[in-house]
Short mmCIF file of C-alpha atoms and ligand atoms in Angstrom, two decimals:
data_model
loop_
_atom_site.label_atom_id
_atom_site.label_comp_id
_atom_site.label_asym_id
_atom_site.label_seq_id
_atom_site.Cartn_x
_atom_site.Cartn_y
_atom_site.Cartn_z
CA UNK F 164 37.45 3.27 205.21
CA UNK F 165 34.01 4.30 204.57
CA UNK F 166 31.50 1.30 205.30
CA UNK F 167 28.02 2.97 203.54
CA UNK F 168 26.41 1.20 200.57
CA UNK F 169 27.26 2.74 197.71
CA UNK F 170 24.24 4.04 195.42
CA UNK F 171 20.93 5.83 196.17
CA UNK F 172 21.91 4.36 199.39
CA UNK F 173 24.67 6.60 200.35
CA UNK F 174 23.04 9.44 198.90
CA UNK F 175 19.80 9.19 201.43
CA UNK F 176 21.88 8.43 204.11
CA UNK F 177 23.81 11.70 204.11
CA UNK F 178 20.53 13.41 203.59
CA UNK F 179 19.16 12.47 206.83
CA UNK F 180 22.47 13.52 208.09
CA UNK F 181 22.33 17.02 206.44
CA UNK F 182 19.04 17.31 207.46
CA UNK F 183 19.85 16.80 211.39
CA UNK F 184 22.63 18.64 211.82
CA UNK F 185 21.65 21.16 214.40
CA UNK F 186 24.63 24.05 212.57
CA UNK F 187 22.96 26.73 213.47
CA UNK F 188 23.83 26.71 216.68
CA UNK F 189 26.89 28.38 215.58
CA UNK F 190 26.17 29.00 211.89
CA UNK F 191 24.55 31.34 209.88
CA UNK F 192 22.47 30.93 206.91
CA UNK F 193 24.58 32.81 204.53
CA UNK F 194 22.83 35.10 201.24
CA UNK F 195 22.70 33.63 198.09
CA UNK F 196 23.59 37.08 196.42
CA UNK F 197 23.31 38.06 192.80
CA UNK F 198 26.30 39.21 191.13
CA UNK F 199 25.13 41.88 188.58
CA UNK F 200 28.75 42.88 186.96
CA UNK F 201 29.87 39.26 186.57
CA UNK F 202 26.47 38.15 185.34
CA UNK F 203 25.90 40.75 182.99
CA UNK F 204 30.47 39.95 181.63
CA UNK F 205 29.22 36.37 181.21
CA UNK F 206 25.98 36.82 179.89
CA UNK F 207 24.91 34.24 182.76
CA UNK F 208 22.94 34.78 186.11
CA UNK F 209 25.58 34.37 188.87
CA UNK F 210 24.81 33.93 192.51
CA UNK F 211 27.54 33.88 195.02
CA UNK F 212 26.35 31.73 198.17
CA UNK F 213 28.82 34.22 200.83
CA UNK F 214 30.01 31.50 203.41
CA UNK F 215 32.80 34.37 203.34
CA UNK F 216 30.24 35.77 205.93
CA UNK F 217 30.06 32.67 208.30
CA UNK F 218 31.39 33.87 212.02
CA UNK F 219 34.87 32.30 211.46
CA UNK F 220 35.11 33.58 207.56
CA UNK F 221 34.40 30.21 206.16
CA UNK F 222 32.00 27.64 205.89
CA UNK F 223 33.93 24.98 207.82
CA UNK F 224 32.33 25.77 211.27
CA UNK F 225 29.59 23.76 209.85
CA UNK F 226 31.43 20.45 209.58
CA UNK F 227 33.66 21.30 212.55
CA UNK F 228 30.08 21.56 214.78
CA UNK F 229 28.37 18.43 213.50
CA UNK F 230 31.19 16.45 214.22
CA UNK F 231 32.30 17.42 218.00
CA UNK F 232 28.47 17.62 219.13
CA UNK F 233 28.40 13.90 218.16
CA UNK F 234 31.32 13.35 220.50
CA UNK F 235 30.64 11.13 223.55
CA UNK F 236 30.69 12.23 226.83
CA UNK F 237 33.97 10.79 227.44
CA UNK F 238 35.62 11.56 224.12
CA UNK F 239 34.55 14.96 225.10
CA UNK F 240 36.26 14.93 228.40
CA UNK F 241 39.32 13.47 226.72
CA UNK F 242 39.42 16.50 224.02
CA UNK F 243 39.88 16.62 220.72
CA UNK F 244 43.23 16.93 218.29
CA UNK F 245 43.01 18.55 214.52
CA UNK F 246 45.06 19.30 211.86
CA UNK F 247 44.10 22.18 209.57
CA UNK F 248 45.36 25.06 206.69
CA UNK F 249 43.59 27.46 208.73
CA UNK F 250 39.70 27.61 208.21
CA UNK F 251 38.76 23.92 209.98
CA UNK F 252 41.16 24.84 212.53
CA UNK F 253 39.17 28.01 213.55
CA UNK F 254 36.05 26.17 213.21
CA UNK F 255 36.92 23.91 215.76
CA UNK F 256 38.25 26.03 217.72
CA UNK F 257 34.94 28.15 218.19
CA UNK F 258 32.56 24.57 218.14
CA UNK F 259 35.17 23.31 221.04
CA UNK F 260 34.66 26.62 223.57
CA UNK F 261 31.30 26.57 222.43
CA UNK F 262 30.91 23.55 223.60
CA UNK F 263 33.79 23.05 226.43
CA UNK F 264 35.90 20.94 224.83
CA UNK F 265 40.04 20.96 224.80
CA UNK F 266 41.36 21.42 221.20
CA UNK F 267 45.21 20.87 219.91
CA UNK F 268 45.39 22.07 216.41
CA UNK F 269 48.18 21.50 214.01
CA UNK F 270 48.69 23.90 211.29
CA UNK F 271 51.16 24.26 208.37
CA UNK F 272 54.07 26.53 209.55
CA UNK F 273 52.96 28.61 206.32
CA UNK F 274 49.20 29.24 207.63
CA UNK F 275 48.30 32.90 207.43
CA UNK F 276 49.08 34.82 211.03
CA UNK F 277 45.38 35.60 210.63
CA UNK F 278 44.04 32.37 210.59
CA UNK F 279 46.59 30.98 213.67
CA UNK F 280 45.67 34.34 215.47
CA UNK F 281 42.04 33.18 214.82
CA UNK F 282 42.58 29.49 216.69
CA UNK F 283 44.85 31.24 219.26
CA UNK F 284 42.10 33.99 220.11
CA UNK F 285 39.16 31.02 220.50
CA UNK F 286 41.08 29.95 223.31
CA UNK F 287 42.57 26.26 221.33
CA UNK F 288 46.24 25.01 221.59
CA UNK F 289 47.32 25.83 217.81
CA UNK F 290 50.76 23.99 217.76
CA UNK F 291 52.87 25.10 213.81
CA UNK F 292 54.26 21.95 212.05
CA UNK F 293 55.41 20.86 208.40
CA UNK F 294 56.01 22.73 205.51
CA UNK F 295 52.17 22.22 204.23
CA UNK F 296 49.05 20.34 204.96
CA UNK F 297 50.24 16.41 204.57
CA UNK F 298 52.89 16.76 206.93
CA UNK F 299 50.57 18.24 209.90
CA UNK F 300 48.32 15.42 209.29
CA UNK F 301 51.23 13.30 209.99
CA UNK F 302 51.71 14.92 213.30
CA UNK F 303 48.03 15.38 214.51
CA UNK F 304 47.95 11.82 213.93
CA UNK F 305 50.61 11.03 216.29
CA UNK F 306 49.80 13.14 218.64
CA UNK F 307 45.79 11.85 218.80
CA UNK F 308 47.49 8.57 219.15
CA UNK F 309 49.80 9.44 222.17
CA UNK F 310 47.03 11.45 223.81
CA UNK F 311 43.95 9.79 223.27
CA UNK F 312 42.13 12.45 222.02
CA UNK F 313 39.77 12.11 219.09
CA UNK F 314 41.20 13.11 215.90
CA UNK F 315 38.68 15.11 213.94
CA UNK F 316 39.43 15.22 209.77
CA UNK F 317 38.72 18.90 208.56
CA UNK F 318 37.17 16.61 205.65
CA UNK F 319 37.65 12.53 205.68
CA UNK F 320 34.19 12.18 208.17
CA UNK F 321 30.52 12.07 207.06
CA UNK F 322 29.68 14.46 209.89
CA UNK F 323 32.05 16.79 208.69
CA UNK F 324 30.42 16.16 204.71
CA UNK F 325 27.07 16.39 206.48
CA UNK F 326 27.43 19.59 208.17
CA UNK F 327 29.33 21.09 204.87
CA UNK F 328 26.08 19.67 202.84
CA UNK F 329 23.63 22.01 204.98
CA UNK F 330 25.10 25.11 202.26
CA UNK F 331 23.39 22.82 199.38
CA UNK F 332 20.19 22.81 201.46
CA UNK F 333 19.91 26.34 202.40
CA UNK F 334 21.00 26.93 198.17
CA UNK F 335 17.90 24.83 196.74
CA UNK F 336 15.76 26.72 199.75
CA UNK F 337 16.70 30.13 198.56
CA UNK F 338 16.63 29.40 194.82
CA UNK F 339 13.77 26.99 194.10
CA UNK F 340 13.37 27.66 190.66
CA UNK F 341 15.77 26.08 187.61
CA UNK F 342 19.74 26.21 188.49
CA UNK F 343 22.37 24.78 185.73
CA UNK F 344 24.86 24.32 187.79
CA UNK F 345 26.46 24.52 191.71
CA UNK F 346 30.60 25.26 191.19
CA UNK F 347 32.52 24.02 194.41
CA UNK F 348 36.30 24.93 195.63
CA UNK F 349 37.59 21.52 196.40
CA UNK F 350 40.83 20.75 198.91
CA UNK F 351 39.65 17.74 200.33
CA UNK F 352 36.14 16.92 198.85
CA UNK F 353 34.56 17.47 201.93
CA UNK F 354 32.19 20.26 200.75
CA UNK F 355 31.62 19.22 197.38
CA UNK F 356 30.42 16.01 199.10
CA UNK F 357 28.08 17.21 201.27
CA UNK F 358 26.51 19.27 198.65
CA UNK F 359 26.70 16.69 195.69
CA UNK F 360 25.21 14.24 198.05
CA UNK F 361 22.63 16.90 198.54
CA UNK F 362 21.61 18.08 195.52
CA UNK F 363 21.94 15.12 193.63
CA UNK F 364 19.41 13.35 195.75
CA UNK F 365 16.70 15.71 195.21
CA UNK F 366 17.45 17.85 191.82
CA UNK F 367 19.79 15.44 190.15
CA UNK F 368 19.32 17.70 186.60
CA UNK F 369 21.57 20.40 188.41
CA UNK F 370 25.45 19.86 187.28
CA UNK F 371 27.82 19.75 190.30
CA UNK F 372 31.11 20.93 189.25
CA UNK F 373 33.80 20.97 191.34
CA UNK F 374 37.06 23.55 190.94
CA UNK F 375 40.50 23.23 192.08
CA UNK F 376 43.87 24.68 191.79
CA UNK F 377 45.77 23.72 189.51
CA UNK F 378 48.63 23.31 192.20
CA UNK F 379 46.49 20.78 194.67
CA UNK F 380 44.08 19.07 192.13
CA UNK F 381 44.21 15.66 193.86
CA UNK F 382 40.23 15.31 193.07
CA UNK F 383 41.12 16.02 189.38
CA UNK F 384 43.89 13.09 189.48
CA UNK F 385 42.17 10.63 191.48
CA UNK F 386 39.13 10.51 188.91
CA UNK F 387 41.73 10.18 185.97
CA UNK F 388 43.42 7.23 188.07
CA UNK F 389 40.10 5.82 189.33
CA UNK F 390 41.58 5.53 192.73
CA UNK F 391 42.68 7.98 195.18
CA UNK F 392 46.11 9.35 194.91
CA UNK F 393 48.74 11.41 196.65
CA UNK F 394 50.39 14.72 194.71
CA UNK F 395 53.98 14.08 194.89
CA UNK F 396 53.49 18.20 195.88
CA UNK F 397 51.09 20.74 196.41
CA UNK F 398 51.56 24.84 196.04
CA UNK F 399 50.16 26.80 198.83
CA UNK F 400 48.84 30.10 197.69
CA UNK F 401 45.39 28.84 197.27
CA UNK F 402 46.25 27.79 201.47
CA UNK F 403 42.61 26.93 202.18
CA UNK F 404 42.49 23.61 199.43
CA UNK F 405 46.48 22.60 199.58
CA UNK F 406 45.12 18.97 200.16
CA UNK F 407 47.60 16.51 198.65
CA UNK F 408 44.92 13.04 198.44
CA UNK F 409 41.05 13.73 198.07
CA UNK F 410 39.35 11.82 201.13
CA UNK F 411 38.28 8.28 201.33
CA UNK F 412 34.32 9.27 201.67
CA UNK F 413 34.75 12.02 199.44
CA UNK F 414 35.67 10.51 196.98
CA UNK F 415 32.76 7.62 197.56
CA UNK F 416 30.47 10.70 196.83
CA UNK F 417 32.11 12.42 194.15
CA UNK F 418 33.42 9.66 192.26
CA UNK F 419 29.66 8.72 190.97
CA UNK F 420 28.24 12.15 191.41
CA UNK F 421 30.33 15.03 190.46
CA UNK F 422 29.60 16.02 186.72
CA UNK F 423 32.80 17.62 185.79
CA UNK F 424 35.95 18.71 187.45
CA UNK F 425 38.17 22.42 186.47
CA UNK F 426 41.23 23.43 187.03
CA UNK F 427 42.67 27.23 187.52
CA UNK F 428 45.56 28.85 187.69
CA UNK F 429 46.53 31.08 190.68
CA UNK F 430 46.29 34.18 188.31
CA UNK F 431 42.91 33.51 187.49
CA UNK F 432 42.14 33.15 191.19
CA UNK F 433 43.50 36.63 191.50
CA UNK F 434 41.24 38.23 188.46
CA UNK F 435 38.62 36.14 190.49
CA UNK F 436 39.20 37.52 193.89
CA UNK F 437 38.75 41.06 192.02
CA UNK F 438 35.34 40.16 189.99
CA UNK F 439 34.42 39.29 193.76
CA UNK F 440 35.18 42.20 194.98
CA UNK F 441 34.07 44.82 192.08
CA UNK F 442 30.30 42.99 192.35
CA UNK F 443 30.94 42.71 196.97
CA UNK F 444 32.91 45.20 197.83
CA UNK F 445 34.17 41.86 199.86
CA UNK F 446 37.78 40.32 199.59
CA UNK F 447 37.67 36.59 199.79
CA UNK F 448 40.66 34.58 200.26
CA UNK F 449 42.45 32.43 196.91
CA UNK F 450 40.26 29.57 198.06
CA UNK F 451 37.39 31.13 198.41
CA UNK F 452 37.63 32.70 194.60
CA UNK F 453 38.11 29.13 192.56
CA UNK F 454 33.93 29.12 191.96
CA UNK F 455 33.92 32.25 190.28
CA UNK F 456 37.07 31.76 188.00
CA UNK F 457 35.87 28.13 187.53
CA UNK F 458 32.78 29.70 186.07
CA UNK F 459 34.30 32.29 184.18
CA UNK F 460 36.33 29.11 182.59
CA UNK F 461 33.64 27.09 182.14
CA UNK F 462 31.52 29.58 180.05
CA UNK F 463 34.87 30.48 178.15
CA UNK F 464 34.74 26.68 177.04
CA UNK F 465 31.38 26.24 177.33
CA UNK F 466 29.96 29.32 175.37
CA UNK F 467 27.49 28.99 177.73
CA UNK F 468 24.84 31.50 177.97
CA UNK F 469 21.50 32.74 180.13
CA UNK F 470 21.85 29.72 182.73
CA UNK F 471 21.77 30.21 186.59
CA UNK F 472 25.28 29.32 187.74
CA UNK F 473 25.90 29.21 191.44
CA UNK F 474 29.36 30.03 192.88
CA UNK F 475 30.30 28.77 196.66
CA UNK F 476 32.54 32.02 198.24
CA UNK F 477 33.99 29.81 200.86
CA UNK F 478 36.00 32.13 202.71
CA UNK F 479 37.53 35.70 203.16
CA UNK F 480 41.25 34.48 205.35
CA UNK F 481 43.44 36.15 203.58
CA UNK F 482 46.23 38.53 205.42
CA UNK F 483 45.96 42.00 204.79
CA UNK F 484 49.67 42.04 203.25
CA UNK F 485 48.66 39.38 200.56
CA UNK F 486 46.53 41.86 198.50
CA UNK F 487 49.07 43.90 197.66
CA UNK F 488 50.35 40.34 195.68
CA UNK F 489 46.58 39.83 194.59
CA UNK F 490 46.07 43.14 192.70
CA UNK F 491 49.09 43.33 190.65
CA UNK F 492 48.64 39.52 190.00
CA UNK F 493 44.85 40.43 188.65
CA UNK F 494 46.27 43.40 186.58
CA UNK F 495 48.25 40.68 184.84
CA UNK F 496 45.98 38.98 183.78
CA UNK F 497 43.19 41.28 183.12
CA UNK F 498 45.50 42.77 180.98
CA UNK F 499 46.62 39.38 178.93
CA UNK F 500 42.90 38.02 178.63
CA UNK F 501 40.80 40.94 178.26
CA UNK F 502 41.18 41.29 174.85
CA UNK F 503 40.15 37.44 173.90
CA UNK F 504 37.16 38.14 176.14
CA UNK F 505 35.46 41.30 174.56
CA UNK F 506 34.42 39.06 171.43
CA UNK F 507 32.63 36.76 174.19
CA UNK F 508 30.85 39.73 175.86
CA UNK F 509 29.60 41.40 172.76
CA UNK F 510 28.20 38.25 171.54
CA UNK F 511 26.63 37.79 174.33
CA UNK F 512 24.96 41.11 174.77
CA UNK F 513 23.50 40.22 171.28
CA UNK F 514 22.07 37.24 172.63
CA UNK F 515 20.25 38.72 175.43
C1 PLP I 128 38.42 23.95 203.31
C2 PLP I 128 38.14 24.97 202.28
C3 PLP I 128 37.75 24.62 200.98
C4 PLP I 128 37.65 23.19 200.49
O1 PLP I 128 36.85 22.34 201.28
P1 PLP I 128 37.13 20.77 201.34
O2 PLP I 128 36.03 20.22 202.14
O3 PLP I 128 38.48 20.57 201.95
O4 PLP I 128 37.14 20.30 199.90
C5 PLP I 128 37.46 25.65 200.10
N1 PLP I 128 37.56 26.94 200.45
C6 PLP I 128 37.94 27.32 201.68
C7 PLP I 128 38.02 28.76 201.99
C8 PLP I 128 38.25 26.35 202.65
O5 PLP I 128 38.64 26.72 203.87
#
């Protein structure tokens, strides 16, 4: 359980952490990129911050890294056990040769060839288990317990939130003049935690918003419920955020500091993975889309117009096969919506 004060506190303490966590050993600092078609469809400036372009695809090599290089010496002899969806898993993978460490890493049966291919290529023991996320928890668990090697949360550790909170840092250093608001994917609350703690330390006007499917939104219920709790299920398509109970100092973070929570279907993911790509020419993965289509929501409700909205593109593992789902999925629902959005658009070329 986490064992920080809570308040300003908690906030500075992660800070420091941010500060010192020595990511780019591994990490890149990613663009923050403008997106002209979707700015110019929303009538809003929107910035994509690519962690699709991070060495593993995602962002979570950042977490992965700060937490193994605190490892001691003997924990690092020992090795290290994980359970993953895909994107921590290959994160650890690459921080553990990096740094010569043994990894066992349990991933959904369901995880996308790609990603297992990823962990199997970085030279890690990736061992298939459950039917989703929860249930290879379970059995990294166990096995950490029988072996003695450290388990390492892809999102319940403040190393993990600090390393995920160095994307808020490089956002405010890239775009230091007035932002309305950051919009996170959330699975576990790891990243959103980081960069809330972040950003709401130093620029507390800017709104952190977090997004999450609509079939894993276990942020979304444990702020209704005021306590963390566990989806009796999750759907998988958004693989990368299938989380089924937000973590413990996650949710210490967000529960005080996150302005506003969204939910979206997988559809709009889809149309979102699209609007990516027509502004990118880059495919991201479902996960990696819930920013953008939480934005495009958000200023939907919102009638929000000329503010500087930030979108996190947290990853680009998706199988090849999957896009073939993706596109006809988009057409869908381009087709259903884009008639209640002209009315939006033209109003907001009259605004401009
Ligand atoms: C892990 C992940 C997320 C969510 O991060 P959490 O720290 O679990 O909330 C979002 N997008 C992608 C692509 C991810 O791999």
């Amino acid at each position: 359980m986490p064992d920080h004060t809570p308040g300003p506190d908690l906030l500075e303490s992660y800070v420091k952490k941010i500060l010192a966590a020595p990511v780019y050993d591994l990490a890149v600092c990613t663009p923050l990129q403008a997106a002209p078609a979707l700015s110019q469809a929303l009538g809003n400036q929107v910035l994509l911050k690519r962690e699709d372009l991070q060495p593993t695809f995602s962002f979570k090599i950042r977490g992965a890294y700060n937490r193994l290089v605190q490892l001691t010496p003997a924990q690092r002899l020992r090795g290290v056990v994980t359970a993953s969806a895909g994107n921590h898993a290959q994160g650890v993978a690459l921080a553990a040769r990096e740094l010569g460490i043994k990894a066992t890493i349990v991933m959904p049966c369901a995880t996308p060839e790609l990603k297992v291919l990823g962990v199997r290529s970085r030279g890690a023991n990736a061992v298939l288990h459950g039917e989703s996320f929860p249930f290879a928890l379970a059995h990294a668990l166990r096995l950490a317990e029988d072996s003695g090697c450290t388990f390492v949360s892809p999102f319940d550790d403040p190393h993990v939130i600090a390393g995920q909170g160095t994307v808020a840092m490089e956002i405010l250093r890239q775009h230091p003049g007035p932002l309305h608001a950051i919009f996170v994917p959330v699975g576990g609350g790891g990243l959103i935690a980081g960069i809330a703690a972040y950003v709401k330390y130093l620029r507390p006007e800017i709104r952190i918003i977090g997004v999450e499917s609509e079939h894993s939104a276990c942020l979304h219920a444990a702020l209704a419920a005021g306590e963390r709790v566990v989806l009796p299920s999750v759907g998988t398509f958004a693989d990368g955020v299938a989380v089924a109970q937000i973590g413990a100092y996650g949710f210490e973070v967000c529960r005080n500091h996150v302005d506003e929570v969204l939910t979206v279907s997988n559809d709009q993911l889809c149309a979102a993975i699209k609007d990516i790509y027509d502004d990118t020419r880059s495919i991201t993965e479902p996960s990696g889309a819930l920013a953008v289509a939480g934005i495009k929501q958000y200023v939907a409700r919102t009638g929000a117009c000329g503010q500087t909205l930030v979108a996190i593109d947290s990853g680009a593992n998706i199988n090849f096969d999957s896009l073939r789902h993706v596109a006809e999925r988009a057409a869908v629902y381009d087709a259903a919506y884009s008639a209640t959005a002209l009315p939006t658009l033209a109003e907001a070329d009259q605004t401009r």
